[in-house]
mmCIF file of C-alpha atoms in Angstrom:
data_model
loop_
_atom_site.group_PDB
_atom_site.id
_atom_site.type_symbol
_atom_site.label_atom_id
_atom_site.label_comp_id
_atom_site.label_asym_id
_atom_site.label_seq_id
_atom_site.Cartn_x
_atom_site.Cartn_y
_atom_site.Cartn_z
ATOM 1 C CA MET A 177 -13.266 -1.264 2.508
ATOM 2 C CA PRO A 178 -15.001 2.095 2.958
ATOM 3 C CA MET A 179 -12.689 4.964 2.121
ATOM 4 C CA GLN A 180 -12.525 8.534 3.240
ATOM 5 C CA GLN A 181 -12.310 11.153 0.534
ATOM 6 C CA THR A 182 -8.821 12.196 -0.495
ATOM 7 C CA GLU A 183 -7.730 15.284 1.415
ATOM 8 C CA GLU A 184 -5.451 17.863 -0.167
ATOM 9 C CA VAL A 185 -2.799 18.927 2.340
ATOM 10 C CA ARG A 186 0.257 21.176 2.417
ATOM 11 C CA VAL A 187 3.516 20.273 4.140
ATOM 12 C CA PRO A 188 5.387 23.382 5.307
ATOM 13 C CA THR A 189 9.137 23.620 4.606
ATOM 14 C CA GLU A 190 11.853 26.258 4.695
ATOM 15 C CA ALA A 191 11.248 27.055 1.027
ATOM 16 C CA GLY A 192 7.447 26.953 0.945
ATOM 17 C CA ASP A 193 4.621 24.466 1.161
ATOM 18 C CA LEU A 194 4.667 21.090 -0.564
ATOM 19 C CA PRO A 195 1.241 20.057 -1.914
ATOM 20 C CA GLY A 196 0.076 16.527 -1.223
ATOM 21 C CA PHE A 197 -2.779 14.018 -1.119
ATOM 22 C CA LEU A 198 -3.619 12.353 2.198
ATOM 23 C CA GLU A 199 -5.782 9.220 2.174
ATOM 24 C CA LEU A 200 -6.848 7.615 5.441
ATOM 25 C CA PRO A 201 -9.028 4.488 5.276
ATOM 26 C CA GLU A 202 -11.306 3.620 8.142
ATOM 27 C CA ALA A 203 -9.531 1.680 10.902
ATOM 28 C CA CYS A 204 -6.263 2.892 9.444
ATOM 29 C CA GLY A 205 -3.357 0.604 10.358
ATOM 30 C CA GLY A 206 -0.402 2.875 9.576
ATOM 31 C CA LEU A 207 0.700 5.703 7.284
ATOM 32 C CA VAL A 208 3.049 5.367 4.298
ATOM 33 C CA LEU A 209 4.782 8.448 2.910
ATOM 34 C CA PHE A 210 5.859 8.307 -0.740
ATOM 35 C CA ALA A 211 9.109 9.726 -2.099
ATOM 36 C CA HIS A 212 8.825 9.795 -5.874
ATOM 37 C CA GLY A 213 11.593 9.374 -8.416
ATOM 38 C CA SER A 214 13.428 11.986 -10.422
ATOM 39 C CA GLY A 215 11.240 14.524 -12.175
ATOM 40 C CA SER A 216 7.985 13.050 -10.868
ATOM 41 C CA SER A 217 5.390 14.390 -8.443
ATOM 42 C CA ARG A 218 2.370 13.486 -6.322
ATOM 43 C CA PHE A 219 0.589 12.674 -9.599
ATOM 44 C CA SER A 220 2.946 9.768 -10.342
ATOM 45 C CA ARG A 221 0.815 7.090 -11.990
ATOM 46 C CA ARG A 222 2.881 4.236 -10.569
ATOM 47 C CA ASN A 223 2.997 5.536 -7.028
ATOM 48 C CA ARG A 224 -0.722 6.274 -7.066
ATOM 49 C CA ALA A 225 -1.388 2.699 -8.170
ATOM 50 C CA VAL A 226 0.717 1.356 -5.297
ATOM 51 C CA ALA A 227 -0.990 3.754 -2.875
ATOM 52 C CA GLN A 228 -4.428 2.490 -3.911
ATOM 53 C CA THR A 229 -3.378 -1.067 -3.090
ATOM 54 C CA LEU A 230 -2.133 0.069 0.315
ATOM 55 C CA ASN A 231 -5.390 1.968 0.931
ATOM 56 C CA ARG A 232 -7.454 -1.105 0.092
ATOM 57 C CA GLY A 233 -5.276 -2.969 2.597
ATOM 58 C CA GLY A 234 -6.165 -0.521 5.363
ATOM 59 C CA LEU A 235 -3.039 1.648 5.226
ATOM 60 C CA GLY A 236 -3.048 5.421 4.950
ATOM 61 C CA THR A 237 -0.913 7.148 2.350
ATOM 62 C CA LEU A 238 0.596 10.577 1.795
ATOM 63 C CA LEU A 239 1.688 11.356 -1.747
ATOM 64 C CA PHE A 240 3.323 14.769 -1.877
ATOM 65 C CA ASP A 241 5.740 16.769 -3.967
ATOM 66 C CA LEU A 242 9.342 16.860 -2.782
ATOM 67 C CA LEU A 243 9.781 20.216 -4.548
ATOM 68 C CA THR A 244 7.822 23.431 -4.217
ATOM 69 C CA PRO A 245 5.809 24.433 -7.310
ATOM 70 C CA ALA A 246 8.493 26.974 -8.279
ATOM 71 C CA GLU A 247 11.275 24.422 -7.821
ATOM 72 C CA HIS A 248 9.360 21.829 -9.819
ATOM 73 C CA GLN A 249 8.935 24.225 -12.750
ATOM 74 C CA ARG A 250 12.632 25.057 -12.666
ATOM 75 C CA ASP A 251 13.597 21.400 -12.388
ATOM 76 C CA GLN A 252 11.528 20.561 -15.451
ATOM 77 C CA ARG A 253 13.785 22.932 -17.399
ATOM 78 C CA THR A 254 17.144 22.304 -15.741
ATOM 79 C CA ALA A 255 16.882 18.948 -13.862
ATOM 80 C CA GLU A 256 18.970 20.593 -11.124
ATOM 81 C CA TYR A 257 16.983 19.378 -8.113
ATOM 82 C CA ARG A 258 16.029 15.812 -8.978
ATOM 83 C CA PHE A 259 19.429 14.389 -7.970
ATOM 84 C CA ASP A 260 19.928 16.725 -5.010
ATOM 85 C CA ILE A 261 19.601 13.901 -2.503
ATOM 86 C CA PRO A 262 20.270 15.986 0.644
ATOM 87 C CA LEU A 263 17.443 18.324 -0.415
ATOM 88 C CA LEU A 264 15.068 15.425 -1.079
ATOM 89 C CA ILE A 265 15.936 13.828 2.264
ATOM 90 C CA ARG A 266 15.288 17.124 4.040
ATOM 91 C CA ARG A 267 11.888 17.489 2.389
ATOM 92 C CA LEU A 268 10.857 13.965 3.350
ATOM 93 C CA VAL A 269 11.922 14.665 6.935
ATOM 94 C CA TYR A 270 9.661 17.738 6.914
ATOM 95 C CA ALA A 271 6.769 15.489 5.850
ATOM 96 C CA ILE A 272 7.555 12.890 8.525
ATOM 97 C CA ASP A 273 7.610 15.584 11.189
ATOM 98 C CA TRP A 274 4.372 17.043 9.847
ATOM 99 C CA ALA A 275 2.651 13.647 9.999
ATOM 100 C CA ALA A 276 3.958 13.048 13.523
ATOM 101 C CA ARG A 277 2.378 16.340 14.668
ATOM 102 C CA ASN A 278 -0.867 16.253 12.688
ATOM 103 C CA PRO A 279 -3.782 15.232 14.953
ATOM 104 C CA ARG A 280 -5.190 12.908 12.272
ATOM 105 C CA THR A 281 -1.963 10.975 11.754
ATOM 106 C CA ALA A 282 0.094 11.406 14.938
ATOM 107 C CA SER A 283 -1.009 8.052 16.362
ATOM 108 C CA LEU A 284 -0.116 6.082 13.219
ATOM 109 C CA ALA A 285 3.100 4.145 12.720
ATOM 110 C CA ILE A 286 4.997 5.610 9.760
ATOM 111 C CA GLY A 287 6.560 3.828 6.812
ATOM 112 C CA VAL A 288 8.268 5.314 3.755
ATOM 113 C CA PHE A 289 8.115 4.108 0.163
ATOM 114 C CA GLY A 290 10.770 5.385 -2.239
ATOM 115 C CA ALA A 291 10.963 4.916 -6.002
ATOM 116 C CA SER A 292 14.192 5.328 -7.980
ATOM 117 C CA THR A 293 16.042 8.354 -6.531
ATOM 118 C CA GLY A 294 13.223 8.658 -3.991
ATOM 119 C CA ALA A 295 14.551 5.469 -2.392
ATOM 120 C CA ALA A 296 17.725 7.332 -1.427
ATOM 121 C CA ALA A 297 15.556 10.021 0.166
ATOM 122 C CA ALA A 298 13.565 7.346 2.014
ATOM 123 C CA LEU A 299 16.700 5.684 3.401
ATOM 124 C CA GLY A 300 18.248 9.013 4.377
ATOM 125 C CA ALA A 301 15.082 10.120 6.152
ATOM 126 C CA ALA A 302 14.877 6.780 7.966
ATOM 127 C CA ALA A 303 18.435 7.312 9.205
ATOM 128 C CA LEU A 304 17.564 10.800 10.474
ATOM 129 C CA ARG A 305 14.226 9.796 12.020
ATOM 130 C CA PRO A 306 14.907 6.339 13.502
ATOM 131 C CA ARG A 307 12.092 6.581 16.060
ATOM 132 C CA GLU A 308 9.395 7.865 13.720
ATOM 133 C CA VAL A 309 10.040 5.672 10.667
ATOM 134 C CA ARG A 310 9.202 2.013 11.281
ATOM 135 C CA ALA A 311 9.782 0.472 7.838
ATOM 136 C CA VAL A 312 11.179 1.299 4.391
ATOM 137 C CA VAL A 313 10.276 -0.068 0.958
ATOM 138 C CA SER A 314 12.247 0.747 -2.194
ATOM 139 C CA ARG A 315 10.945 0.182 -5.746
ATOM 140 C CA GLY A 316 13.631 0.106 -8.397
ATOM 141 C CA GLY A 317 15.604 2.248 -5.999
ATOM 142 C CA ARG A 318 19.023 3.854 -6.013
ATOM 143 C CA PRO A 319 20.210 3.259 -2.449
ATOM 144 C CA ASP A 320 23.759 3.977 -3.598
ATOM 145 C CA LEU A 321 22.816 7.663 -3.771
ATOM 146 C CA ALA A 322 22.474 7.607 0.031
ATOM 147 C CA ALA A 323 25.682 5.628 0.518
ATOM 148 C CA ASP A 324 26.969 7.774 3.374
ATOM 149 C CA MET A 325 23.820 7.119 5.432
ATOM 150 C CA LEU A 326 23.229 3.408 4.840
ATOM 151 C CA GLU A 327 25.037 2.326 8.007
ATOM 152 C CA GLU A 328 22.547 4.367 10.048
ATOM 153 C CA VAL A 329 19.437 2.647 8.670
ATOM 154 C CA ARG A 330 18.293 -0.004 11.122
ATOM 155 C CA GLN A 331 14.598 -0.233 10.283
ATOM 156 C CA PRO A 332 13.178 -3.267 8.466
ATOM 157 C CA THR A 333 13.743 -2.574 4.774
ATOM 158 C CA LEU A 334 12.569 -4.177 1.551
ATOM 159 C CA PHE A 335 14.278 -3.652 -1.809
ATOM 160 C CA ILE A 336 12.061 -4.549 -4.804
ATOM 161 C CA VAL A 337 13.986 -4.757 -8.071
ATOM 162 C CA GLY A 338 13.083 -5.914 -11.556
ATOM 163 C CA GLY A 339 14.817 -9.072 -12.726
ATOM 164 C CA LEU A 340 15.746 -7.350 -16.005
ATOM 165 C CA ASP A 341 17.213 -4.337 -14.195
ATOM 166 C CA GLN A 342 20.638 -5.869 -13.602
ATOM 167 C CA MET A 343 22.588 -2.669 -12.909
ATOM 168 C CA VAL A 344 20.120 -1.505 -10.254
ATOM 169 C CA LEU A 345 19.961 -5.016 -8.793
ATOM 170 C CA ASP A 346 23.745 -4.982 -8.369
ATOM 171 C CA LEU A 347 23.571 -1.549 -6.717
ATOM 172 C CA ASN A 348 20.881 -2.794 -4.343
ATOM 173 C CA ARG A 349 22.871 -5.865 -3.366
ATOM 174 C CA GLU A 350 25.963 -3.762 -2.712
ATOM 175 C CA ALA A 351 23.958 -1.295 -0.607
ATOM 176 C CA ALA A 352 22.329 -4.150 1.336
ATOM 177 C CA SER A 353 25.760 -5.492 2.295
ATOM 178 C CA ARG A 354 26.539 -2.181 4.027
ATOM 179 C CA MET A 355 23.394 -1.943 6.138
ATOM 180 C CA PRO A 356 23.403 -3.131 9.780
ATOM 181 C CA THR A 357 19.935 -4.647 9.428
ATOM 182 C CA PRO A 358 20.131 -6.639 6.175
ATOM 183 C CA PRO A 359 17.195 -5.689 3.947
ATOM 184 C CA ALA A 360 15.052 -8.226 2.189
ATOM 185 C CA ILE A 361 15.507 -8.175 -1.584
ATOM 186 C CA GLU A 362 12.602 -9.227 -3.791
ATOM 187 C CA VAL A 363 13.494 -9.715 -7.450
ATOM 188 C CA VAL A 364 10.444 -9.533 -9.721
ATOM 189 C CA PRO A 365 11.093 -11.906 -12.654
ATOM 190 C CA GLY A 366 10.664 -10.425 -16.104
ATOM 191 C CA ALA A 367 10.325 -6.846 -14.834
ATOM 192 C CA SER A 368 12.319 -3.874 -16.089
ATOM 193 C CA HIS A 369 13.268 -0.762 -14.129
ATOM 194 C CA LEU A 370 9.801 0.836 -14.316
ATOM 195 C CA PHE A 371 7.840 -2.428 -13.893
ATOM 196 C CA GLU A 372 5.840 -1.612 -17.025
ATOM 197 C CA GLU A 373 5.246 -5.234 -17.973
ATOM 198 C CA PRO A 374 1.717 -6.618 -17.384
ATOM 199 C CA GLY A 375 1.082 -7.529 -13.770
ATOM 200 C CA LYS A 376 4.509 -6.484 -12.479
ATOM 201 C CA LEU A 377 3.489 -3.216 -10.794
ATOM 202 C CA GLU A 378 0.597 -5.029 -9.139
ATOM 203 C CA LEU A 379 3.112 -7.497 -7.697
ATOM 204 C CA VAL A 380 5.221 -4.614 -6.397
ATOM 205 C CA ALA A 381 2.154 -3.122 -4.714
ATOM 206 C CA ALA A 382 1.243 -6.438 -3.083
ATOM 207 C CA LEU A 383 4.793 -6.946 -1.805
ATOM 208 C CA ALA A 384 4.840 -3.436 -0.345
ATOM 209 C CA ARG A 385 1.417 -3.873 1.247
ATOM 210 C CA ASP A 386 2.392 -7.123 2.937
ATOM 211 C CA PHE A 387 5.703 -5.716 4.174
ATOM 212 C CA PHE A 388 4.076 -2.637 5.673
ATOM 213 C CA HIS A 389 1.366 -4.793 7.224
ATOM 214 C CA ALA A 390 4.058 -6.835 8.919
ATOM 215 C CA HIS A 391 5.885 -3.841 10.352
ATOM 216 C CA LEU A 392 3.267 -1.111 10.828
ATOM 217 C CA ARG A 393 0.203 -3.030 11.954
ATOM 218 C CA LEU A 394 -0.438 -5.248 14.999
ATOM 219 C CA GLN A 395 -0.621 -8.708 13.517
ATOM 220 C CA PRO A 396 -2.955 -11.433 14.870
ATOM 221 C CA SER A 397 0.050 -13.510 15.991
ATOM 222 C CA THR A 398 1.284 -10.631 18.186
ATOM 223 C CA MET A 399 -2.072 -9.576 19.606
ATOM 224 C CA PRO A 400 -2.438 -10.288 23.334
ATOM 225 C CA THR A 401 -4.373 -13.361 24.327
ATOM 226 C CA PRO A 402 -6.883 -13.291 27.214
ATOM 227 C CA GLU A 403 -4.200 -14.893 29.405
ATOM 228 C CA ASP A 404 -1.844 -11.969 28.669
ATOM 229 C CA LEU A 405 -4.324 -9.303 29.741
ATOM 230 C CA PRO A 406 -4.316 -7.929 33.301
#
């Protein structure tokens, strides 16, 4: 599929701009915002690999830093921000609002993809922006870190967890039991927390792509037939 060149963007927040990479394929069928895990950034190798699969599937992506450059430098020394879930949720909400206002992305249905602690940010942002966020995908996520907001998440949600990551799998199952719209849980056999085993991250990307296709794009089965048209 022909691709547009990656555009460097800046998401304004109360503490400064967050740098990011916006990728919009031709005939874009939705936009997925990425919330990375603790200590990571828009350069996350795993999230970029997932984003490329989504792009090839006709979905736009926004990979951006949840921390300002100054905060990121401080966090690398102190780790004080990476588990500040309310802060991470707030930053993701800024990005959702930015995408909803940006002329290039305002017409696109929005999904959020969270990895590790970023999954808590994704769920919290979905609770705060129920009309803007249409679907949530978590990879090896920690939904328990957004425990006080789980009952407000009603969007279709997918939890992807490695079969070898038993503690996180238990946390995901417990979180799922508290959500009003039960999320789907996909267990990837033979995968650890980071899905480093051969072929496992590719499976995560394919699962995420298909889930976002189902909830962000108009599927052939739901397209109007000639009889339905005025």
